[in-house]
């Protein structure tokens, strides 16, 4: 027909699905100033690439102000989505947005390619389905790694320059001082960076050092700061760890603390966010250019006290109680710590009760939460009671699962073909092994109770099996921590629950704790409260399993 132009039909090979392939759009903004490309620019470029190539962005993932040297980022969510076949691949503004870590790039790109996923750049055209395209992508990654190394060298030179001029390596505010930035005034005069002692906070910092040097414990100082409304440089209440780190730095005493450049400590984890200096105990002190607040004799006495304290063994390195690290303050949702108590017995003899209670760590640190104070026996009794209830509930579900398996005995199990399926299969193998150990422990107990084997043989075999049980439980916990865990099935935990219920008193504490950590999300401890009707409720504990939702905090402060 006249006036109509016939357009050749596009070959089917070049046509996508009616809606387009599903892809993940990934945006990362670097911490380095010169490398900061706004999220809007990246999003626009990725969307234009998707429109141009007939793809469909089904989800956007953003990592803002995060370095590409680590893969502890939200990008791992996108990789998991591709592994689950919910998206075809990940689209980035440039390949450097994916990462700048040689180790991390190779590992996580292999995870994508293992399931047929792809990584595409919106601004660097490379057909990664061909050998030359993969070479281009590899070269882009190499340049990204080069840029990362170059930036790292520049920061090292900057830190060295600041150190030579008596300034802290990272700059920024320091508690007890007023920070004057380096600036250029209207006359063109450059005013150097310097730190001026703050009149009020400076005196407070001096008071803290003097009290610590006189033997006052760090937790007492932290609570005093919290009660008097003192906040750190980030505007949040002090914690005992933060206050200890600040005072150990020696900055108020006129010192700068550095990690030796030639230290032989292990290198930084390529996938970690923590620099090796933070993990190494070797530190050197050099004089700073700022005016000191704390006198040298006070600083030396403080250091002497700290060395004495650090030489004492910590009771927290090997928890003595099965619920250590599992009890949660229901007010603030924070951790709790075991505390001691004491009473006087007959004849006025002082009786100490170590680990008598669990108490809120936030309240202990800075008193910003009214906290909880609950007997350890109350939490352990609540856990045992709940374990017996779960045993009854899971028994019915386990029987149901067994019946379903019995209906199809000839059904062939498929070999796991993706990382998530292999992870699930590994979990199942470990749980089956736990069940075998459980059955063998029961058998050994039966043999010794009937006098068939001597007690010393039973003890040796029990210790061996208990060691195996701890090892398997640790492996299971490592698996759960290595990837996001799918919806937990209660029936899978039946061997663990029965083992805890049946042998609670004879199982070693570390084994009980390891088993509980695989089973419990936590034990929420609720404080003593008075209801609207004036009835007082005693403190109580609520164990929460991994398949249950964590309770919401009830509020840091008690109702007036």
Coordinates of C-alpha atoms in Angstrom, one line a residue:
X1 CA 0.0 0.0 0.0
X2 CA 1.3 3.5 -0.9
X3 CA 2.9 5.4 2.0
X4 CA 3.6 2.4 4.1
X5 CA 7.2 1.3 4.6
X6 CA 7.8 -2.4 5.2
X7 CA 10.3 -3.1 8.0
X8 CA 12.2 -6.4 7.8
X9 CA 11.2 -8.7 10.7
X10 CA 13.8 -9.1 13.4
X11 CA 15.1 -12.6 13.5
X12 CA 13.8 -14.7 16.5
X13 CA 17.3 -15.2 17.7
X14 CA 17.6 -11.5 18.6
X15 CA 14.2 -11.3 20.3
X16 CA 13.9 -11.5 24.0
X17 CA 10.9 -12.6 26.1
X18 CA 7.8 -10.4 25.8
X19 CA 8.8 -8.7 29.0
X20 CA 12.5 -8.9 28.7
X21 CA 15.0 -10.9 30.8
X22 CA 15.0 -10.1 34.5
X23 CA 18.2 -8.5 35.7
X24 CA 19.4 -6.9 39.0
X25 CA 20.6 -3.3 38.9
X26 CA 23.5 -2.8 41.3
X27 CA 24.7 0.7 42.4
X28 CA 27.8 1.3 44.5
X29 CA 29.1 4.7 45.6
X30 CA 32.7 4.6 46.8
X31 CA 34.2 6.0 49.9
X32 CA 37.0 7.7 47.9
X33 CA 36.1 11.3 46.9
X34 CA 37.4 11.1 43.3
X35 CA 35.5 7.9 42.7
X36 CA 32.1 9.1 43.9
X37 CA 29.6 8.8 41.0
X38 CA 26.1 9.7 42.2
X39 CA 23.5 6.9 42.4
X40 CA 21.2 8.8 40.0
X41 CA 23.9 8.8 37.3
X42 CA 24.5 5.1 37.7
X43 CA 20.8 4.3 37.8
X44 CA 20.1 6.3 34.7
X45 CA 22.9 4.6 32.8
X46 CA 21.8 1.1 33.9
X47 CA 18.2 1.7 33.0
X48 CA 19.2 3.1 29.6
X49 CA 21.3 -0.1 29.0
X50 CA 18.3 -2.2 30.0
X51 CA 15.9 -0.3 27.6
X52 CA 18.5 -0.5 24.8
X53 CA 19.1 -4.3 25.1
X54 CA 15.5 -5.4 25.9
X55 CA 16.3 -6.3 29.6
X56 CA 14.1 -5.7 32.6
X57 CA 15.4 -4.5 35.9
X58 CA 13.4 -6.3 38.5
X59 CA 15.2 -5.1 41.6
X60 CA 17.7 -2.3 42.5
X61 CA 20.4 -2.9 45.1
X62 CA 22.4 0.0 46.5
X63 CA 25.6 0.1 48.5
X64 CA 26.2 3.8 49.4
X65 CA 29.6 5.0 50.7
X66 CA 31.1 1.5 50.8
X67 CA 34.5 0.4 49.5
X68 CA 34.8 -2.1 46.7
X69 CA 37.7 -3.8 48.5
X70 CA 35.3 -5.9 50.6
X71 CA 32.3 -8.1 49.5
X72 CA 30.6 -7.8 52.9
X73 CA 28.0 -5.7 51.0
X74 CA 24.4 -6.0 49.7
X75 CA 25.8 -7.2 46.4
X76 CA 25.8 -10.7 48.0
X77 CA 21.9 -10.4 48.0
X78 CA 22.0 -9.9 44.2
X79 CA 24.3 -12.9 43.7
X80 CA 22.0 -15.0 45.8
X81 CA 19.0 -13.9 43.7
X82 CA 20.8 -15.0 40.5
X83 CA 21.8 -18.3 42.1
X84 CA 18.1 -18.9 42.8
X85 CA 17.3 -18.3 39.1
X86 CA 15.1 -15.3 39.9
X87 CA 17.3 -13.0 37.7
X88 CA 19.5 -13.6 34.7
X89 CA 22.4 -11.5 35.9
X90 CA 23.7 -8.3 37.5
X91 CA 24.0 -5.0 35.6
X92 CA 26.5 -2.3 36.9
X93 CA 27.5 1.2 35.8
X94 CA 31.1 0.0 35.3
X95 CA 32.8 -3.2 36.2
X96 CA 34.7 -1.5 39.0
X97 CA 31.3 -1.0 40.8
X98 CA 31.1 -4.8 41.2
X99 CA 34.3 -4.8 43.3
X100 CA 38.0 -3.9 43.5
X101 CA 39.2 -7.0 45.3
X102 CA 41.2 -9.5 43.2
X103 CA 40.2 -12.4 45.5
X104 CA 36.6 -11.3 45.9
X105 CA 36.0 -10.6 42.2
X106 CA 37.3 -14.0 41.1
X107 CA 35.3 -15.9 43.8
X108 CA 31.9 -14.1 43.3
X109 CA 32.1 -13.9 39.5
X110 CA 32.7 -17.7 39.6
X111 CA 29.5 -18.0 41.7
X112 CA 27.5 -16.2 39.0
X113 CA 29.0 -18.1 36.1
X114 CA 28.5 -21.5 37.9
X115 CA 24.7 -21.1 37.6
X116 CA 24.8 -19.5 34.1
X117 CA 24.5 -15.9 35.5
X118 CA 26.2 -12.9 33.9
X119 CA 27.7 -9.6 34.9
X120 CA 27.2 -6.7 32.4
X121 CA 28.5 -3.1 32.4
X122 CA 26.2 -0.4 31.2
X123 CA 29.0 1.8 30.0
X124 CA 31.7 -0.6 28.9
X125 CA 30.6 -2.7 25.9
X126 CA 31.9 -6.2 26.2
X127 CA 30.2 -9.4 25.0
X128 CA 31.1 -11.6 27.9
X129 CA 29.8 -14.6 26.1
X130 CA 32.9 -14.5 23.9
X131 CA 36.6 -15.1 24.8
X132 CA 37.5 -11.5 23.8
X133 CA 34.6 -10.1 25.8
X134 CA 35.8 -11.9 28.9
X135 CA 39.3 -10.6 28.3
X136 CA 37.9 -7.1 28.2
X137 CA 36.1 -7.6 31.5
X138 CA 39.2 -9.1 33.0
X139 CA 41.2 -6.1 32.0
X140 CA 38.6 -3.7 33.4
X141 CA 38.8 -5.6 36.8
X142 CA 42.6 -5.3 36.6
X143 CA 42.4 -1.6 36.1
X144 CA 39.9 -1.4 39.0
X145 CA 42.4 -3.3 41.3
X146 CA 45.2 -1.0 40.1
X147 CA 43.1 2.1 41.0
X148 CA 42.3 0.6 44.4
X149 CA 46.0 -0.1 45.1
X150 CA 46.9 3.5 43.9
X151 CA 44.3 5.0 46.2
X152 CA 45.6 2.9 49.1
X153 CA 49.2 4.2 48.5
X154 CA 48.0 7.8 48.4
X155 CA 46.2 7.3 51.7
X156 CA 49.4 5.8 53.2
X157 CA 51.4 8.8 52.0
X158 CA 48.7 11.1 53.5
X159 CA 48.8 9.3 56.9
X160 CA 52.6 9.6 56.9
X161 CA 52.5 13.3 56.1
X162 CA 50.0 13.9 58.9
X163 CA 52.1 11.9 61.3
X164 CA 55.2 14.0 60.5
X165 CA 53.2 17.1 61.4
X166 CA 51.9 15.7 64.7
X167 CA 48.3 15.2 63.5
X168 CA 46.1 12.0 63.9
X169 CA 46.1 10.0 60.7
X170 CA 42.4 10.2 60.1
X171 CA 41.6 13.7 61.3
X172 CA 38.2 14.4 62.6
X173 CA 36.9 15.4 66.1
X174 CA 38.5 14.2 69.3
X175 CA 36.6 14.2 72.5
X176 CA 37.8 16.9 74.9
X177 CA 39.1 19.1 72.0
X178 CA 37.8 21.6 69.5
X179 CA 38.9 20.6 66.0
X180 CA 40.0 23.5 63.7
X181 CA 40.1 22.4 60.1
X182 CA 42.7 23.5 57.6
X183 CA 41.3 26.5 55.8
X184 CA 42.1 29.3 53.4
X185 CA 40.8 32.7 54.5
X186 CA 39.6 35.6 52.3
X187 CA 43.2 37.1 52.2
X188 CA 44.6 33.9 50.8
X189 CA 46.3 32.9 54.1
X190 CA 46.4 29.1 54.8
X191 CA 45.5 28.3 58.4
X192 CA 46.8 24.9 59.4
X193 CA 44.7 22.2 61.1
X194 CA 45.0 22.1 64.9
X195 CA 43.3 20.9 68.1
X196 CA 42.3 23.2 70.9
X197 CA 41.5 21.8 74.4
X198 CA 37.8 22.3 75.2
X199 CA 37.3 24.1 78.5
X200 CA 34.6 21.9 80.0
X201 CA 35.2 18.5 78.3
X202 CA 38.9 18.9 78.7
X203 CA 38.5 19.0 82.5
X204 CA 36.1 16.0 82.3
X205 CA 38.7 14.0 80.3
X206 CA 41.4 14.8 82.9
X207 CA 39.0 13.8 85.7
X208 CA 38.4 10.4 84.0
X209 CA 42.1 9.7 83.7
X210 CA 42.8 10.7 87.3
X211 CA 39.9 8.5 88.6
X212 CA 41.1 5.5 86.5
X213 CA 44.7 6.0 87.7
X214 CA 43.4 5.9 91.3
X215 CA 41.8 2.5 90.7
X216 CA 38.2 3.3 89.7
X217 CA 37.0 0.6 87.2
X218 CA 36.2 1.5 83.6
X219 CA 32.5 0.4 83.9
X220 CA 32.0 2.8 86.8
X221 CA 33.4 5.7 84.7
X222 CA 31.2 4.7 81.7
X223 CA 28.1 4.6 83.9
X224 CA 29.0 8.0 85.4
X225 CA 29.2 9.5 81.9
X226 CA 25.8 8.0 81.0
X227 CA 24.1 9.3 84.1
X228 CA 25.5 12.8 83.5
X229 CA 24.4 12.9 79.8
X230 CA 27.9 12.9 78.2
X231 CA 27.9 11.7 74.6
X232 CA 30.8 10.7 72.4
X233 CA 31.9 12.5 69.2
X234 CA 29.2 10.6 67.2
X235 CA 26.4 11.8 69.5
X236 CA 25.7 8.5 71.1
X237 CA 26.2 7.4 74.8
X238 CA 29.6 6.0 75.7
X239 CA 30.2 2.2 76.0
X240 CA 32.8 0.6 78.1
X241 CA 34.7 -0.6 75.0
X242 CA 34.6 2.8 73.4
X243 CA 35.8 4.6 76.5
X244 CA 38.6 2.2 77.0
X245 CA 39.7 2.6 73.3
X246 CA 39.6 6.4 73.7
X247 CA 41.6 6.5 76.9
X248 CA 44.1 3.9 75.7
X249 CA 44.8 6.1 72.6
X250 CA 46.7 8.6 74.8
X251 CA 45.5 11.6 72.7
X252 CA 44.5 13.7 75.7
X253 CA 48.0 13.1 77.1
X254 CA 49.6 14.5 74.0
X255 CA 50.4 11.3 72.2
X256 CA 49.4 9.8 68.8
X257 CA 49.1 6.0 68.7
X258 CA 50.0 4.2 65.4
X259 CA 50.4 0.7 64.2
X260 CA 54.0 0.0 63.0
X261 CA 54.3 0.0 59.2
X262 CA 56.8 -2.9 59.4
X263 CA 54.8 -5.0 61.7
X264 CA 54.8 -8.7 60.8
X265 CA 51.2 -9.3 61.9
X266 CA 48.9 -11.3 59.4
X267 CA 47.7 -9.3 56.4
X268 CA 44.2 -7.9 56.2
X269 CA 41.3 -10.3 55.3
X270 CA 40.6 -9.5 51.6
X271 CA 36.9 -9.8 52.3
X272 CA 36.9 -8.1 55.6
X273 CA 36.1 -4.5 56.7
X274 CA 38.7 -4.5 59.6
X275 CA 42.2 -3.3 59.0
X276 CA 45.0 -5.5 60.4
X277 CA 46.0 -2.6 62.7
X278 CA 42.8 -2.9 64.6
X279 CA 43.5 -6.6 65.2
X280 CA 47.1 -6.3 66.2
X281 CA 48.2 -5.4 69.8
X282 CA 51.5 -3.8 68.6
X283 CA 51.3 0.0 68.9
X284 CA 53.8 2.8 69.0
X285 CA 53.3 6.3 70.5
X286 CA 54.7 9.5 69.0
X287 CA 54.3 13.0 70.3
X288 CA 51.4 15.0 68.8
X289 CA 51.4 18.7 68.0
X290 CA 48.3 19.4 70.1
X291 CA 48.3 20.7 73.6
X292 CA 48.0 18.0 76.2
X293 CA 45.2 17.8 78.8
X294 CA 46.5 14.9 81.0
X295 CA 49.8 15.3 82.7
X296 CA 52.5 12.7 82.1
X297 CA 52.5 11.3 85.6
X298 CA 48.8 10.6 85.4
X299 CA 49.1 9.0 82.0
X300 CA 51.9 6.7 83.2
X301 CA 49.9 5.6 86.2
X302 CA 46.9 5.0 84.0
X303 CA 49.0 2.8 81.7
X304 CA 50.4 0.9 84.7
X305 CA 46.9 0.2 85.9
X306 CA 45.8 -0.9 82.4
X307 CA 48.7 -3.4 82.1
X308 CA 47.8 -4.9 85.4
X309 CA 44.1 -5.3 84.3
X310 CA 45.0 -6.8 80.9
X311 CA 47.2 -9.4 82.5
X312 CA 44.3 -10.8 84.5
X313 CA 42.5 -13.7 82.8
X314 CA 39.1 -13.0 81.4
X315 CA 36.2 -15.1 82.5
X316 CA 34.4 -14.4 79.2
X317 CA 36.8 -16.2 76.9
X318 CA 35.4 -19.6 77.9
X319 CA 31.8 -19.0 79.0
X320 CA 30.9 -21.0 82.1
X321 CA 27.1 -21.1 81.6
X322 CA 25.1 -22.7 78.8
X323 CA 23.1 -19.5 78.1
X324 CA 26.1 -17.1 78.0
X325 CA 25.7 -14.9 74.9
X326 CA 22.1 -16.0 74.3
X327 CA 20.1 -14.0 76.8
X328 CA 18.7 -10.7 75.4
X329 CA 17.4 -7.7 77.3
X330 CA 13.7 -7.4 76.3
X331 CA 13.8 -3.7 77.0
X332 CA 16.4 -2.5 74.6
X333 CA 17.1 -5.8 72.6
X334 CA 20.8 -5.7 73.6
X335 CA 23.1 -8.3 75.1
X336 CA 23.3 -9.3 78.7
X337 CA 26.1 -10.5 80.9
X338 CA 26.3 -12.9 83.8
X339 CA 26.8 -11.2 87.1
X340 CA 27.6 -12.5 90.6
X341 CA 25.8 -12.1 93.9
X342 CA 26.6 -12.8 97.5
X343 CA 24.8 -13.5 100.8
X344 CA 25.7 -14.3 104.3
X345 CA 25.3 -17.8 105.7
X346 CA 25.4 -19.2 109.2
X347 CA 27.9 -17.5 111.4
X348 CA 28.1 -14.5 109.2
X349 CA 30.1 -16.4 106.5
X350 CA 30.1 -14.6 103.1
X351 CA 28.9 -16.9 100.4
X352 CA 29.6 -15.7 96.8
X353 CA 27.4 -16.8 93.9
X354 CA 29.2 -16.5 90.6
X355 CA 26.9 -16.2 87.6
X356 CA 23.9 -15.7 89.8
X357 CA 22.0 -13.4 87.5
X358 CA 21.9 -12.1 83.9
X359 CA 21.8 -8.3 83.7
X360 CA 21.6 -5.8 80.8
X361 CA 25.0 -4.8 79.4
X362 CA 23.7 -1.4 78.2
X363 CA 22.5 -0.5 81.7
X364 CA 25.9 -1.6 83.0
X365 CA 27.8 0.4 80.4
X366 CA 26.0 3.8 80.3
X367 CA 22.6 3.4 82.1
X368 CA 20.6 4.5 79.0
X369 CA 18.3 1.4 79.6
X370 CA 16.5 0.5 82.8
X371 CA 17.6 -3.0 81.9
X372 CA 16.7 -6.4 83.3
X373 CA 17.9 -8.4 86.3
X374 CA 16.9 -12.0 86.1
X375 CA 18.1 -15.1 88.0
X376 CA 20.1 -17.5 85.8
X377 CA 18.1 -20.4 87.1
X378 CA 14.9 -18.8 85.9
X379 CA 16.3 -18.5 82.3
X380 CA 17.6 -22.1 82.3
X381 CA 14.3 -23.5 83.7
X382 CA 12.4 -21.6 81.0
X383 CA 14.7 -23.1 78.3
X384 CA 14.2 -26.7 79.6
X385 CA 10.4 -26.2 79.8
X386 CA 10.3 -24.9 76.3
X387 CA 12.5 -27.7 75.0
X388 CA 10.0 -30.3 76.3
X389 CA 7.2 -28.4 74.7
X390 CA 9.0 -28.3 71.3
X391 CA 9.8 -32.0 71.7
X392 CA 6.1 -32.8 71.9
X393 CA 5.2 -30.4 69.0
X394 CA 7.9 -31.6 66.7
X395 CA 7.2 -35.3 67.3
X396 CA 3.9 -34.9 65.4
X397 CA 5.6 -33.1 62.5
X398 CA 8.4 -35.6 62.4
X399 CA 5.9 -38.4 62.2
X400 CA 4.1 -36.6 59.4
X401 CA 7.4 -36.2 57.4
X402 CA 8.2 -39.8 57.9
X403 CA 4.8 -40.8 56.6
X404 CA 5.3 -38.7 53.5
X405 CA 8.6 -40.3 52.8
X406 CA 7.1 -43.8 53.3
X407 CA 4.6 -43.1 50.6
X408 CA 7.3 -42.8 47.9
X409 CA 10.1 -45.2 49.0
X410 CA 11.3 -45.7 45.4
X411 CA 11.5 -42.0 44.6
X412 CA 15.0 -41.2 43.5
X413 CA 16.7 -38.3 45.1
X414 CA 18.1 -35.7 42.7
X415 CA 21.7 -34.7 43.0
X416 CA 21.9 -31.1 44.2
X417 CA 22.8 -28.9 41.2
X418 CA 23.1 -25.4 42.8
X419 CA 25.0 -24.0 45.8
X420 CA 21.9 -23.6 47.9
X421 CA 20.9 -27.2 47.3
X422 CA 24.4 -28.4 48.2
X423 CA 24.3 -26.3 51.3
X424 CA 21.0 -27.8 52.4
X425 CA 22.3 -31.3 51.6
X426 CA 25.4 -30.7 53.8
X427 CA 23.2 -29.4 56.6
X428 CA 21.1 -32.6 56.4
X429 CA 24.1 -34.8 56.5
X430 CA 25.3 -33.1 59.7
X431 CA 21.9 -33.4 61.3
X432 CA 21.8 -37.1 60.4
X433 CA 25.2 -37.5 62.0
X434 CA 23.8 -35.7 65.2
X435 CA 21.0 -38.2 65.2
X436 CA 23.4 -41.1 65.0
X437 CA 25.5 -39.8 67.8
X438 CA 22.3 -39.3 69.9
X439 CA 21.3 -42.9 69.3
X440 CA 24.8 -44.2 70.2
X441 CA 24.8 -42.2 73.4
X442 CA 21.5 -43.7 74.4
X443 CA 22.8 -47.2 73.6
X444 CA 25.9 -46.6 75.8
X445 CA 23.8 -45.3 78.6
X446 CA 21.6 -48.4 78.4
X447 CA 24.6 -50.8 78.4
X448 CA 26.2 -49.2 81.5
X449 CA 22.9 -49.1 83.4
X450 CA 22.4 -52.8 82.8
X451 CA 26.0 -53.6 83.9
X452 CA 27.0 -55.0 80.4
X453 CA 30.0 -52.6 80.1
X454 CA 32.1 -51.1 83.0
X455 CA 31.7 -47.5 83.9
X456 CA 35.2 -46.5 82.8
X457 CA 34.5 -47.8 79.3
X458 CA 31.2 -45.9 79.3
X459 CA 32.9 -42.7 80.3
X460 CA 35.6 -42.9 77.6
X461 CA 33.0 -43.6 74.9
X462 CA 30.7 -40.9 76.2
X463 CA 33.5 -38.3 76.1
X464 CA 34.4 -39.4 72.6
X465 CA 30.9 -39.1 71.4
X466 CA 30.4 -35.8 73.1
X467 CA 33.5 -34.4 71.4
X468 CA 32.1 -35.6 68.1
X469 CA 28.8 -34.0 68.9
X470 CA 30.5 -30.7 69.7
X471 CA 32.5 -30.9 66.4
X472 CA 29.4 -31.6 64.3
X473 CA 27.4 -28.9 66.0
X474 CA 30.2 -26.4 65.3
X475 CA 30.3 -27.4 61.6
X476 CA 26.6 -27.0 61.4
X477 CA 26.8 -23.5 63.0
X478 CA 29.5 -22.5 60.5
X479 CA 27.3 -23.7 57.6
X480 CA 24.4 -21.6 58.9
X481 CA 26.7 -18.6 59.2
X482 CA 28.2 -19.0 55.7
X483 CA 25.0 -18.1 53.9
X484 CA 21.5 -16.8 54.5
X485 CA 19.6 -19.7 56.1
X486 CA 16.3 -20.7 54.4
X487 CA 13.2 -21.2 56.4
X488 CA 14.0 -23.6 59.2
X489 CA 12.1 -26.9 59.6
X490 CA 11.4 -27.7 63.2
X491 CA 11.6 -31.4 62.6
X492 CA 15.3 -31.0 61.7
X493 CA 16.1 -30.0 65.3
X494 CA 14.5 -33.0 67.0
X495 CA 17.8 -34.8 67.7
X496 CA 19.3 -31.6 69.2
X497 CA 16.2 -31.0 71.4
X498 CA 16.0 -34.6 72.7
X499 CA 19.8 -34.7 73.4
X500 CA 19.5 -31.5 75.5
X501 CA 16.4 -32.6 77.4
X502 CA 17.6 -36.2 78.1
X503 CA 21.2 -35.3 79.2
X504 CA 21.1 -31.7 80.3
X505 CA 22.9 -32.3 83.6
X506 CA 25.6 -34.6 82.3
X507 CA 26.5 -32.8 79.0
X508 CA 29.5 -30.4 79.3
X509 CA 28.6 -26.7 79.4
X510 CA 30.4 -25.9 76.1
X511 CA 28.5 -28.7 74.3
X512 CA 25.2 -27.5 75.7
X513 CA 25.9 -24.0 74.6
X514 CA 27.0 -25.0 71.1
X515 CA 23.8 -27.1 70.7
X516 CA 21.6 -24.2 72.0
X517 CA 23.2 -21.7 69.6
X518 CA 22.1 -23.9 66.6
X519 CA 18.6 -24.1 68.0
X520 CA 17.8 -20.7 69.6
X521 CA 17.6 -17.2 68.2
X522 CA 17.9 -16.1 71.8
X523 CA 16.3 -16.1 75.2
X524 CA 14.4 -12.8 75.8
X525 CA 14.5 -11.8 79.5
X526 CA 11.7 -9.6 80.7
X527 CA 12.0 -7.4 83.8
X528 CA 9.7 -7.2 86.8
X529 CA 6.7 -5.1 85.9
X530 CA 3.5 -3.8 87.4
X531 CA 0.3 -4.1 85.4
X532 CA -2.5 -1.6 85.1
X533 CA -4.4 -3.5 87.8
X534 CA -1.4 -3.1 90.2
X535 CA -0.4 -6.8 90.0
X536 CA 3.3 -7.3 89.9
X537 CA 4.8 -9.7 87.5
X538 CA 8.1 -11.4 88.4
X539 CA 11.0 -11.4 85.8
X540 CA 10.5 -14.2 83.3
X541 CA 12.3 -15.6 80.2
X542 CA 11.0 -16.5 76.7
X543 CA 13.2 -18.8 74.6
X544 CA 12.8 -18.0 70.8
X545 CA 13.7 -20.7 68.3
X546 CA 15.4 -20.0 65.0
X547 CA 12.1 -20.7 63.1
X548 CA 10.3 -18.0 65.3
X549 CA 10.3 -14.3 64.9
X550 CA 12.3 -12.2 67.4
X551 CA 10.1 -10.1 69.8
X552 CA 10.2 -6.4 69.5
X553 CA 11.8 -4.4 72.4
X554 CA 9.3 -3.2 75.0
X555 CA 11.2 0.1 75.6
X556 CA 14.3 1.2 77.4
X557 CA 12.6 3.0 80.2
X558 CA 10.1 1.6 82.7
X559 CA 6.7 3.2 82.8
X560 CA 6.5 5.9 85.5

